[in-house]
């Protein structure tokens, strides 16, 4: 049973917005692409684990602060026997181990996923122990991408390769031990200890003026939208969406990128690239937001 669903990190959503509306500095672009790839890997792994039929609790993306260290666990599967901790990797290309170090095929040393996993599992064990629970933790590095190859992997290392993924999940399904009240308590405690990451912390500096304005497609992020009566049609992918939905989605984007700005008809008119009339914008905002003030000073607060 999924106790904590996989959610897209707000930081990734913000970076996607920024990436389409400005040129990200190289280091931020690299970070963004890595984050995106990592998340896609977690989505891939999640499609397998969400179908688990054994008695288990699935906990995705929990982040803890313990012993003055922040650590994140991509996926935990708590069963009656063992708590499986999965460090999910969506790596592509060829890698090898030599003298206990991890290298890409061109000989560059890389961050060793096994070391990362060891660190996180040690923290997790200590955390669980400090909460007063006795649970066996089994950590694994799980490689989900079929384009990943690893040479000279240390034998018996807790690595699940793409070719072993289905077997891994099938084996979990054979666990017949049931969860008890203690497992429920541990799950509740772990979820309650989650520390949300500040999504704005590692973003590049950006300003409203530096953004490309205009409405974008909800599917392909294209700015090429033609309005046709009630609908907007994407000229790149053909996606059709109501103008109302497009405006609201873009207002939500504006709100996330610039939480300090007051949402006014004029601001949204500009943000949408002047494609929708002020009158129509204020009607749409009026239907979905709380309005404060009046006349040219009116501003809107999006209702959740
Ligand atoms: Zn599109």
PDB file of C-alpha atoms and ligand atoms in Angstrom:
ATOM      1  CA  UNK A   1       0.000   0.000   0.000  1.00  0.00           C
ATOM      2  CA  UNK A   2       1.357   3.420  -0.913  1.00  0.00           C
ATOM      3  CA  UNK A   3       1.663   5.467   2.261  1.00  0.00           C
ATOM      4  CA  UNK A   4       3.566   8.287   0.699  1.00  0.00           C
ATOM      5  CA  UNK A   5       3.047   8.769  -3.027  1.00  0.00           C
ATOM      6  CA  UNK A   6       5.783   9.952  -5.332  1.00  0.00           C
ATOM      7  CA  UNK A   7       5.394  13.686  -5.912  1.00  0.00           C
ATOM      8  CA  UNK A   8       7.263  15.809  -8.369  1.00  0.00           C
ATOM      9  CA  UNK A   9       9.632  18.089  -6.427  1.00  0.00           C
ATOM     10  CA  UNK A  10       8.498  21.730  -6.562  1.00  0.00           C
ATOM     11  CA  UNK A  11      12.092  22.652  -7.369  1.00  0.00           C
ATOM     12  CA  UNK A  12      11.928  20.583 -10.551  1.00  0.00           C
ATOM     13  CA  UNK A  13       8.644  22.221 -11.566  1.00  0.00           C
ATOM     14  CA  UNK A  14      10.176  25.673 -11.010  1.00  0.00           C
ATOM     15  CA  UNK A  15      13.254  24.779 -13.044  1.00  0.00           C
ATOM     16  CA  UNK A  16      11.024  23.559 -15.884  1.00  0.00           C
ATOM     17  CA  UNK A  17       9.229  26.920 -15.881  1.00  0.00           C
ATOM     18  CA  UNK A  18      12.520  28.798 -15.850  1.00  0.00           C
ATOM     19  CA  UNK A  19      14.063  26.628 -18.545  1.00  0.00           C
ATOM     20  CA  UNK A  20      11.334  27.462 -21.037  1.00  0.00           C
ATOM     21  CA  UNK A  21      11.226  31.172 -20.227  1.00  0.00           C
ATOM     22  CA  UNK A  22      14.921  32.017 -19.917  1.00  0.00           C
ATOM     23  CA  UNK A  23      18.344  30.644 -20.755  1.00  0.00           C
ATOM     24  CA  UNK A  24      19.543  28.782 -17.706  1.00  0.00           C
ATOM     25  CA  UNK A  25      23.224  29.259 -16.825  1.00  0.00           C
ATOM     26  CA  UNK A  26      25.162  26.107 -17.797  1.00  0.00           C
ATOM     27  CA  UNK A  27      25.583  24.787 -14.258  1.00  0.00           C
ATOM     28  CA  UNK A  28      21.872  25.237 -13.483  1.00  0.00           C
ATOM     29  CA  UNK A  29      20.927  23.589 -16.765  1.00  0.00           C
ATOM     30  CA  UNK A  30      23.113  20.603 -15.898  1.00  0.00           C
ATOM     31  CA  UNK A  31      21.610  20.403 -12.427  1.00  0.00           C
ATOM     32  CA  UNK A  32      18.091  20.698 -13.869  1.00  0.00           C
ATOM     33  CA  UNK A  33      18.630  17.926 -16.429  1.00  0.00           C
ATOM     34  CA  UNK A  34      20.069  15.637 -13.749  1.00  0.00           C
ATOM     35  CA  UNK A  35      17.190  16.320 -11.401  1.00  0.00           C
ATOM     36  CA  UNK A  36      14.708  15.654 -14.199  1.00  0.00           C
ATOM     37  CA  UNK A  37      16.398  12.405 -15.164  1.00  0.00           C
ATOM     38  CA  UNK A  38      16.509  11.287 -11.549  1.00  0.00           C
ATOM     39  CA  UNK A  39      12.821  12.003 -11.113  1.00  0.00           C
ATOM     40  CA  UNK A  40      11.973  10.122 -14.315  1.00  0.00           C
ATOM     41  CA  UNK A  41      13.859   7.144 -12.889  1.00  0.00           C
ATOM     42  CA  UNK A  42      11.806   7.301  -9.711  1.00  0.00           C
ATOM     43  CA  UNK A  43       8.613   7.439 -11.777  1.00  0.00           C
ATOM     44  CA  UNK A  44       9.788   4.345 -13.664  1.00  0.00           C
ATOM     45  CA  UNK A  45      10.532   2.457 -10.434  1.00  0.00           C
ATOM     46  CA  UNK A  46       7.258   3.622  -8.920  1.00  0.00           C
ATOM     47  CA  UNK A  47       5.222   2.091 -11.756  1.00  0.00           C
ATOM     48  CA  UNK A  48       6.654  -1.280 -10.658  1.00  0.00           C
ATOM     49  CA  UNK A  49       6.380  -0.917  -6.890  1.00  0.00           C
ATOM     50  CA  UNK A  50       2.871   0.566  -6.905  1.00  0.00           C
ATOM     51  CA  UNK A  51       1.630  -2.790  -8.173  1.00  0.00           C
ATOM     52  CA  UNK A  52       3.110  -4.728  -5.236  1.00  0.00           C
ATOM     53  CA  UNK A  53       0.513  -7.050  -3.793  1.00  0.00           C
ATOM     54  CA  UNK A  54       2.363  -8.188  -0.638  1.00  0.00           C
ATOM     55  CA  UNK A  55       1.503  -6.625   2.712  1.00  0.00           C
ATOM     56  CA  UNK A  56       3.778  -3.569   2.654  1.00  0.00           C
ATOM     57  CA  UNK A  57       4.028   0.163   3.097  1.00  0.00           C
ATOM     58  CA  UNK A  58       5.590   2.126   0.257  1.00  0.00           C
ATOM     59  CA  UNK A  59       7.215   5.430   1.178  1.00  0.00           C
ATOM     60  CA  UNK A  60       8.557   7.608  -1.608  1.00  0.00           C
ATOM     61  CA  UNK A  61      10.851  10.614  -1.447  1.00  0.00           C
ATOM     62  CA  UNK A  62      11.222  11.103   2.296  1.00  0.00           C
ATOM     63  CA  UNK A  63      13.853  13.568   3.436  1.00  0.00           C
ATOM     64  CA  UNK A  64      15.158  13.589   6.981  1.00  0.00           C
ATOM     65  CA  UNK A  65      17.282  15.754   9.176  1.00  0.00           C
ATOM     66  CA  UNK A  66      19.171  13.667  11.698  1.00  0.00           C
ATOM     67  CA  UNK A  67      22.500  14.193  13.463  1.00  0.00           C
ATOM     68  CA  UNK A  68      22.779  17.541  11.686  1.00  0.00           C
ATOM     69  CA  UNK A  69      22.744  15.782   8.336  1.00  0.00           C
ATOM     70  CA  UNK A  70      20.078  15.937   5.672  1.00  0.00           C
ATOM     71  CA  UNK A  71      19.470  12.729   3.789  1.00  0.00           C
ATOM     72  CA  UNK A  72      16.873  11.591   1.358  1.00  0.00           C
ATOM     73  CA  UNK A  73      15.554   8.107   0.678  1.00  0.00           C
ATOM     74  CA  UNK A  74      14.103   7.647  -2.806  1.00  0.00           C
ATOM     75  CA  UNK A  75      11.961   4.651  -1.966  1.00  0.00           C
ATOM     76  CA  UNK A  76      11.316   2.540   1.106  1.00  0.00           C
ATOM     77  CA  UNK A  77       9.292  -0.631   1.123  1.00  0.00           C
ATOM     78  CA  UNK A  78       8.433  -1.740   4.622  1.00  0.00           C
ATOM     79  CA  UNK A  79       7.463  -5.397   4.806  1.00  0.00           C
ATOM     80  CA  UNK A  80       6.780  -7.740   7.717  1.00  0.00           C
ATOM     81  CA  UNK A  81      10.348  -9.040   7.453  1.00  0.00           C
ATOM     82  CA  UNK A  82      12.566  -6.223   6.314  1.00  0.00           C
ATOM     83  CA  UNK A  83      12.572  -2.567   5.397  1.00  0.00           C
ATOM     84  CA  UNK A  84      13.939  -2.300   1.859  1.00  0.00           C
ATOM     85  CA  UNK A  85      15.640   0.989   1.152  1.00  0.00           C
ATOM     86  CA  UNK A  86      16.065   1.754  -2.544  1.00  0.00           C
ATOM     87  CA  UNK A  87      18.509   4.271  -3.925  1.00  0.00           C
ATOM     88  CA  UNK A  88      17.063   4.680  -7.419  1.00  0.00           C
ATOM     89  CA  UNK A  89      19.457   5.536 -10.253  1.00  0.00           C
ATOM     90  CA  UNK A  90      18.537   6.447 -13.804  1.00  0.00           C
ATOM     91  CA  UNK A  91      22.044   6.380 -15.253  1.00  0.00           C
ATOM     92  CA  UNK A  92      22.895   5.685 -18.885  1.00  0.00           C
ATOM     93  CA  UNK A  93      26.167   4.583 -20.422  1.00  0.00           C
ATOM     94  CA  UNK A  94      29.033   2.338 -19.399  1.00  0.00           C
ATOM     95  CA  UNK A  95      30.741   2.378 -16.010  1.00  0.00           C
ATOM     96  CA  UNK A  96      33.212   0.214 -14.145  1.00  0.00           C
ATOM     97  CA  UNK A  97      34.634  -0.425 -10.709  1.00  0.00           C
ATOM     98  CA  UNK A  98      38.344  -0.511 -10.127  1.00  0.00           C
ATOM     99  CA  UNK A  99      40.003  -0.798  -6.705  1.00  0.00           C
ATOM    100  CA  UNK A 100      36.710   0.071  -5.026  1.00  0.00           C
ATOM    101  CA  UNK A 101      36.246   3.237  -7.028  1.00  0.00           C
ATOM    102  CA  UNK A 102      33.547   4.011  -9.542  1.00  0.00           C
ATOM    103  CA  UNK A 103      34.428   5.313 -13.020  1.00  0.00           C
ATOM    104  CA  UNK A 104      32.663   6.177 -16.243  1.00  0.00           C
ATOM    105  CA  UNK A 105      34.046   4.310 -19.247  1.00  0.00           C
ATOM    106  CA  UNK A 106      36.277   7.242 -20.243  1.00  0.00           C
ATOM    107  CA  UNK A 107      38.149   6.875 -16.958  1.00  0.00           C
ATOM    108  CA  UNK A 108      36.603   9.767 -15.024  1.00  0.00           C
ATOM    109  CA  UNK A 109      35.901   8.950 -11.405  1.00  0.00           C
ATOM    110  CA  UNK A 110      32.238   9.475 -10.493  1.00  0.00           C
ATOM    111  CA  UNK A 111      30.192   9.614  -7.324  1.00  0.00           C
ATOM    112  CA  UNK A 112      29.825   5.999  -6.257  1.00  0.00           C
ATOM    113  CA  UNK A 113      26.141   5.114  -5.816  1.00  0.00           C
ATOM    114  CA  UNK A 114      27.151   2.356  -3.364  1.00  0.00           C
ATOM    115  CA  UNK A 115      28.905   4.856  -1.103  1.00  0.00           C
ATOM    116  CA  UNK A 116      25.914   7.183  -1.283  1.00  0.00           C
ATOM    117  CA  UNK A 117      23.615   4.268  -0.426  1.00  0.00           C
ATOM    118  CA  UNK A 118      25.825   3.164   2.496  1.00  0.00           C
ATOM    119  CA  UNK A 119      25.761   6.647   3.970  1.00  0.00           C
ATOM    120  CA  UNK A 120      22.008   7.012   3.654  1.00  0.00           C
ATOM    121  CA  UNK A 121      21.298   3.539   5.031  1.00  0.00           C
ATOM    122  CA  UNK A 122      23.563   4.127   8.011  1.00  0.00           C
ATOM    123  CA  UNK A 123      21.700   7.363   8.777  1.00  0.00           C
ATOM    124  CA  UNK A 124      18.375   5.630   8.349  1.00  0.00           C
ATOM    125  CA  UNK A 125      19.311   2.781  10.709  1.00  0.00           C
ATOM    126  CA  UNK A 126      20.423   5.254  13.369  1.00  0.00           C
ATOM    127  CA  UNK A 127      17.258   7.285  12.924  1.00  0.00           C
ATOM    128  CA  UNK A 128      15.031   4.208  13.240  1.00  0.00           C
ATOM    129  CA  UNK A 129      16.989   3.039  16.279  1.00  0.00           C
ATOM    130  CA  UNK A 130      16.644   6.451  17.931  1.00  0.00           C
ATOM    131  CA  UNK A 131      12.880   6.181  17.491  1.00  0.00           C
ATOM    132  CA  UNK A 132      12.967   2.936  19.485  1.00  0.00           C
ATOM    133  CA  UNK A 133      12.265   0.459  16.674  1.00  0.00           C
ATOM    134  CA  UNK A 134      14.124  -2.748  15.839  1.00  0.00           C
ATOM    135  CA  UNK A 135      13.916  -3.244  12.105  1.00  0.00           C
ATOM    136  CA  UNK A 136      16.201  -4.914   9.615  1.00  0.00           C
ATOM    137  CA  UNK A 137      17.123  -2.423   6.880  1.00  0.00           C
ATOM    138  CA  UNK A 138      18.178  -3.822   3.513  1.00  0.00           C
ATOM    139  CA  UNK A 139      19.594  -1.125   1.224  1.00  0.00           C
ATOM    140  CA  UNK A 140      19.861  -1.514  -2.549  1.00  0.00           C
ATOM    141  CA  UNK A 141      21.083   0.602  -5.406  1.00  0.00           C
ATOM    142  CA  UNK A 142      18.430   0.125  -8.072  1.00  0.00           C
ATOM    143  CA  UNK A 143      19.384   0.913 -11.663  1.00  0.00           C
ATOM    144  CA  UNK A 144      16.236   1.385 -13.707  1.00  0.00           C
ATOM    145  CA  UNK A 145      17.650   2.410 -17.080  1.00  0.00           C
ATOM    146  CA  UNK A 146      18.157  -0.454 -19.565  1.00  0.00           C
ATOM    147  CA  UNK A 147      20.893   1.648 -21.222  1.00  0.00           C
ATOM    148  CA  UNK A 148      23.117   1.280 -18.157  1.00  0.00           C
ATOM    149  CA  UNK A 149      26.025  -1.155 -18.092  1.00  0.00           C
ATOM    150  CA  UNK A 150      28.410  -1.775 -15.211  1.00  0.00           C
ATOM    151  CA  UNK A 151      31.644  -3.737 -15.582  1.00  0.00           C
ATOM    152  CA  UNK A 152      33.499  -5.379 -12.714  1.00  0.00           C
ATOM    153  CA  UNK A 153      30.739  -4.766 -10.237  1.00  0.00           C
ATOM    154  CA  UNK A 154      31.763  -6.023  -6.822  1.00  0.00           C
ATOM    155  CA  UNK A 155      30.100  -9.404  -6.478  1.00  0.00           C
ATOM    156  CA  UNK A 156      27.422  -9.567  -3.777  1.00  0.00           C
ATOM    157  CA  UNK A 157      27.130  -5.782  -3.800  1.00  0.00           C
ATOM    158  CA  UNK A 158      23.503  -4.804  -3.210  1.00  0.00           C
ATOM    159  CA  UNK A 159      22.889  -3.633  -6.757  1.00  0.00           C
ATOM    160  CA  UNK A 160      19.701  -4.364  -8.685  1.00  0.00           C
ATOM    161  CA  UNK A 161      20.326  -4.155 -12.426  1.00  0.00           C
ATOM    162  CA  UNK A 162      17.632  -3.275 -14.972  1.00  0.00           C
ATOM    163  CA  UNK A 163      17.484  -6.929 -16.027  1.00  0.00           C
ATOM    164  CA  UNK A 164      16.772  -7.952 -12.415  1.00  0.00           C
ATOM    165  CA  UNK A 165      14.096  -5.360 -11.653  1.00  0.00           C
ATOM    166  CA  UNK A 166      11.078  -7.538 -12.316  1.00  0.00           C
ATOM    167  CA  UNK A 167      12.559 -10.421 -10.353  1.00  0.00           C
ATOM    168  CA  UNK A 168      13.276  -8.072  -7.455  1.00  0.00           C
ATOM    169  CA  UNK A 169       9.664  -6.914  -7.359  1.00  0.00           C
ATOM    170  CA  UNK A 170       8.356 -10.464  -7.830  1.00  0.00           C
ATOM    171  CA  UNK A 171      10.479 -11.639  -4.905  1.00  0.00           C
ATOM    172  CA  UNK A 172       9.023  -8.910  -2.706  1.00  0.00           C
ATOM    173  CA  UNK A 173       5.605 -10.212  -3.622  1.00  0.00           C
ATOM    174  CA  UNK A 174       6.421 -13.630  -2.184  1.00  0.00           C
ATOM    175  CA  UNK A 175       6.888 -12.178   1.329  1.00  0.00           C
ATOM    176  CA  UNK A 176       4.012 -13.558   3.335  1.00  0.00           C
ATOM    177  CA  UNK A 177       4.813 -12.045   6.753  1.00  0.00           C
ATOM    178  CA  UNK A 178       2.151  -9.498   7.655  1.00  0.00           C
ATOM    179  CA  UNK A 179       2.773  -6.005   8.934  1.00  0.00           C
ATOM    180  CA  UNK A 180       1.861  -5.364  12.542  1.00  0.00           C
ATOM    181  CA  UNK A 181       1.034  -2.341  14.706  1.00  0.00           C
ATOM    182  CA  UNK A 182       4.747  -1.602  15.150  1.00  0.00           C
ATOM    183  CA  UNK A 183       5.230  -1.279  11.406  1.00  0.00           C
ATOM    184  CA  UNK A 184       2.261   1.089  11.236  1.00  0.00           C
ATOM    185  CA  UNK A 185       3.783   3.213  13.982  1.00  0.00           C
ATOM    186  CA  UNK A 186       7.187   3.335  12.315  1.00  0.00           C
ATOM    187  CA  UNK A 187       5.625   4.345   8.995  1.00  0.00           C
ATOM    188  CA  UNK A 188       3.668   7.124  10.700  1.00  0.00           C
ATOM    189  CA  UNK A 189       6.758   8.347  12.533  1.00  0.00           C
ATOM    190  CA  UNK A 190       8.898   8.369   9.386  1.00  0.00           C
ATOM    191  CA  UNK A 191       6.281  10.305   7.411  1.00  0.00           C
ATOM    192  CA  UNK A 192       5.904  12.815  10.249  1.00  0.00           C
ATOM    193  CA  UNK A 193       9.665  13.438  10.284  1.00  0.00           C
ATOM    194  CA  UNK A 194       9.835  14.399   6.598  1.00  0.00           C
ATOM    195  CA  UNK A 195      11.510  17.770   6.074  1.00  0.00           C
ATOM    196  CA  UNK A 196      10.324  19.627   2.993  1.00  0.00           C
ATOM    197  CA  UNK A 197      13.074  21.101   0.865  1.00  0.00           C
ATOM    198  CA  UNK A 198      12.957  24.833   0.126  1.00  0.00           C
ATOM    199  CA  UNK A 199      12.276  24.730  -3.633  1.00  0.00           C
ATOM    200  CA  UNK A 200      13.701  28.236  -4.163  1.00  0.00           C
ATOM    201  CA  UNK A 201      17.006  27.504  -2.433  1.00  0.00           C
ATOM    202  CA  UNK A 202      19.076  26.335  -5.383  1.00  0.00           C
ATOM    203  CA  UNK A 203      17.578  28.280  -8.252  1.00  0.00           C
ATOM    204  CA  UNK A 204      19.527  30.733 -10.389  1.00  0.00           C
ATOM    205  CA  UNK A 205      18.684  34.391  -9.896  1.00  0.00           C
ATOM    206  CA  UNK A 206      15.833  35.441 -12.151  1.00  0.00           C
ATOM    207  CA  UNK A 207      13.622  38.456 -12.636  1.00  0.00           C
ATOM    208  CA  UNK A 208      10.219  39.046 -14.201  1.00  0.00           C
ATOM    209  CA  UNK A 209      11.860  41.235 -16.849  1.00  0.00           C
ATOM    210  CA  UNK A 210      14.216  38.410 -17.795  1.00  0.00           C
ATOM    211  CA  UNK A 211      11.353  36.031 -18.555  1.00  0.00           C
ATOM    212  CA  UNK A 212       9.935  35.289 -21.965  1.00  0.00           C
ATOM    213  CA  UNK A 213       6.225  36.096 -21.633  1.00  0.00           C
ATOM    214  CA  UNK A 214       3.421  34.362 -23.492  1.00  0.00           C
ATOM    215  CA  UNK A 215       1.147  31.412 -22.864  1.00  0.00           C
ATOM    216  CA  UNK A 216       2.607  27.954 -23.202  1.00  0.00           C
ATOM    217  CA  UNK A 217       1.146  24.596 -24.114  1.00  0.00           C
ATOM    218  CA  UNK A 218       0.350  22.240 -21.226  1.00  0.00           C
ATOM    219  CA  UNK A 219       1.808  19.272 -23.062  1.00  0.00           C
ATOM    220  CA  UNK A 220       4.876  20.383 -25.022  1.00  0.00           C
ATOM    221  CA  UNK A 221       5.693  23.816 -23.491  1.00  0.00           C
ATOM    222  CA  UNK A 222       5.475  25.483 -26.907  1.00  0.00           C
ATOM    223  CA  UNK A 223       4.603  29.187 -27.059  1.00  0.00           C
ATOM    224  CA  UNK A 224       2.819  28.641 -30.397  1.00  0.00           C
ATOM    225  CA  UNK A 225      -0.790  28.780 -29.297  1.00  0.00           C
ATOM    226  CA  UNK A 226      -3.612  29.960 -31.543  1.00  0.00           C
ATOM    227  CA  UNK A 227      -6.890  31.003 -30.002  1.00  0.00           C
ATOM    228  CA  UNK A 228     -10.104  29.731 -31.536  1.00  0.00           C
ATOM    229  CA  UNK A 229     -13.211  30.878 -29.678  1.00  0.00           C
ATOM    230  CA  UNK A 230     -13.237  29.112 -26.340  1.00  0.00           C
ATOM    231  CA  UNK A 231     -10.162  27.029 -27.123  1.00  0.00           C
ATOM    232  CA  UNK A 232      -6.452  27.416 -27.621  1.00  0.00           C
ATOM    233  CA  UNK A 233      -4.715  25.064 -30.041  1.00  0.00           C
ATOM    234  CA  UNK A 234      -1.011  24.278 -29.925  1.00  0.00           C
ATOM    235  CA  UNK A 235       0.505  24.624 -33.368  1.00  0.00           C
ATOM    236  CA  UNK A 236       3.367  22.304 -32.413  1.00  0.00           C
ATOM    237  CA  UNK A 237       1.622  19.300 -30.900  1.00  0.00           C
ATOM    238  CA  UNK A 238      -2.039  19.912 -31.699  1.00  0.00           C
ATOM    239  CA  UNK A 239      -3.099  19.882 -28.052  1.00  0.00           C
ATOM    240  CA  UNK A 240      -6.453  21.616 -27.495  1.00  0.00           C
ATOM    241  CA  UNK A 241      -7.265  23.231 -24.162  1.00  0.00           C
ATOM    242  CA  UNK A 242      -9.834  25.850 -23.140  1.00  0.00           C
ATOM    243  CA  UNK A 243      -8.518  29.414 -22.989  1.00  0.00           C
ATOM    244  CA  UNK A 244      -9.682  29.492 -19.393  1.00  0.00           C
ATOM    245  CA  UNK A 245      -7.550  26.471 -18.487  1.00  0.00           C
ATOM    246  CA  UNK A 246      -4.529  27.855 -20.351  1.00  0.00           C
ATOM    247  CA  UNK A 247      -4.752  31.229 -18.604  1.00  0.00           C
ATOM    248  CA  UNK A 248      -5.164  29.619 -15.181  1.00  0.00           C
ATOM    249  CA  UNK A 249      -2.245  27.269 -15.729  1.00  0.00           C
ATOM    250  CA  UNK A 250      -0.042  30.178 -16.752  1.00  0.00           C
ATOM    251  CA  UNK A 251      -1.218  32.262 -13.790  1.00  0.00           C
ATOM    252  CA  UNK A 252      -0.288  29.378 -11.512  1.00  0.00           C
ATOM    253  CA  UNK A 253       3.156  29.355 -13.117  1.00  0.00           C
ATOM    254  CA  UNK A 254       3.477  33.106 -12.544  1.00  0.00           C
ATOM    255  CA  UNK A 255       2.418  32.654  -8.926  1.00  0.00           C
ATOM    256  CA  UNK A 256       4.974  29.906  -8.342  1.00  0.00           C
ATOM    257  CA  UNK A 257       7.834  31.808  -9.946  1.00  0.00           C
ATOM    258  CA  UNK A 258       6.969  35.143  -8.317  1.00  0.00           C
ATOM    259  CA  UNK A 259       5.077  34.456  -5.088  1.00  0.00           C
ATOM    260  CA  UNK A 260       5.650  38.054  -3.985  1.00  0.00           C
ATOM    261  CA  UNK A 261       3.887  39.642  -7.000  1.00  0.00           C
ATOM    262  CA  UNK A 262       0.250  40.688  -6.777  1.00  0.00           C
ATOM    263  CA  UNK A 263      -1.810  39.003  -9.472  1.00  0.00           C
ATOM    264  CA  UNK A 264      -3.583  41.814 -11.351  1.00  0.00           C
ATOM    265  CA  UNK A 265      -5.403  41.798 -14.683  1.00  0.00           C
ATOM    266  CA  UNK A 266      -2.638  43.907 -16.222  1.00  0.00           C
ATOM    267  CA  UNK A 267       0.111  41.619 -14.977  1.00  0.00           C
ATOM    268  CA  UNK A 268      -1.622  38.512 -16.313  1.00  0.00           C
ATOM    269  CA  UNK A 269      -2.330  40.301 -19.610  1.00  0.00           C
ATOM    270  CA  UNK A 270       1.391  40.956 -19.961  1.00  0.00           C
ATOM    271  CA  UNK A 271       2.400  37.479 -18.757  1.00  0.00           C
ATOM    272  CA  UNK A 272       0.096  35.905 -21.367  1.00  0.00           C
ATOM    273  CA  UNK A 273       1.828  37.964 -24.049  1.00  0.00           C
ATOM    274  CA  UNK A 274      -1.243  40.103 -24.773  1.00  0.00           C
ATOM    275  CA  UNK A 275      -2.982  37.188 -26.500  1.00  0.00           C
ATOM    276  CA  UNK A 276      -6.104  37.324 -24.344  1.00  0.00           C
ATOM    277  CA  UNK A 277      -8.044  40.557 -23.741  1.00  0.00           C
ATOM    278  CA  UNK A 278      -7.976  42.203 -20.319  1.00  0.00           C
ATOM    279  CA  UNK A 279     -11.746  41.837 -20.099  1.00  0.00           C
ATOM    280  CA  UNK A 280     -11.570  38.084 -20.626  1.00  0.00           C
ATOM    281  CA  UNK A 281      -8.688  37.749 -18.171  1.00  0.00           C
ATOM    282  CA  UNK A 282     -10.525  39.591 -15.436  1.00  0.00           C
ATOM    283  CA  UNK A 283     -13.611  37.402 -16.034  1.00  0.00           C
ATOM    284  CA  UNK A 284     -11.492  34.240 -15.738  1.00  0.00           C
ATOM    285  CA  UNK A 285      -9.682  35.496 -12.638  1.00  0.00           C
ATOM    286  CA  UNK A 286     -13.012  36.562 -11.116  1.00  0.00           C
ATOM    287  CA  UNK A 287     -14.368  33.035 -11.499  1.00  0.00           C
ATOM    288  CA  UNK A 288     -11.381  31.276  -9.895  1.00  0.00           C
ATOM    289  CA  UNK A 289      -9.791  33.723  -7.498  1.00  0.00           C
ATOM    290  CA  UNK A 290     -10.688  35.829  -4.512  1.00  0.00           C
ATOM    291  CA  UNK A 291     -10.618  39.493  -5.450  1.00  0.00           C
ATOM    292  CA  UNK A 292      -9.264  42.148  -3.141  1.00  0.00           C
ATOM    293  CA  UNK A 293      -9.585  45.913  -3.690  1.00  0.00           C
ATOM    294  CA  UNK A 294     -11.354  47.351  -6.715  1.00  0.00           C
ATOM    295  CA  UNK A 295     -10.826  49.110 -10.030  1.00  0.00           C
ATOM    296  CA  UNK A 296      -7.261  49.341 -11.276  1.00  0.00           C
ATOM    297  CA  UNK A 297      -5.972  48.343  -7.818  1.00  0.00           C
ATOM    298  CA  UNK A 298      -7.845  45.054  -7.725  1.00  0.00           C
ATOM    299  CA  UNK A 299      -5.725  41.994  -7.285  1.00  0.00           C
ATOM    300  CA  UNK A 300      -6.513  38.331  -7.131  1.00  0.00           C
ATOM    301  CA  UNK A 301      -5.532  35.428  -4.936  1.00  0.00           C
ATOM    302  CA  UNK A 302      -5.747  31.997  -6.516  1.00  0.00           C
ATOM    303  CA  UNK A 303      -7.986  29.590  -4.654  1.00  0.00           C
ATOM    304  CA  UNK A 304      -6.429  26.176  -4.115  1.00  0.00           C
TER     305      UNK A 304
HETATM  306 ZN1  LIG B   1       1.940  21.587 -27.532  1.00  0.00          ZN
END
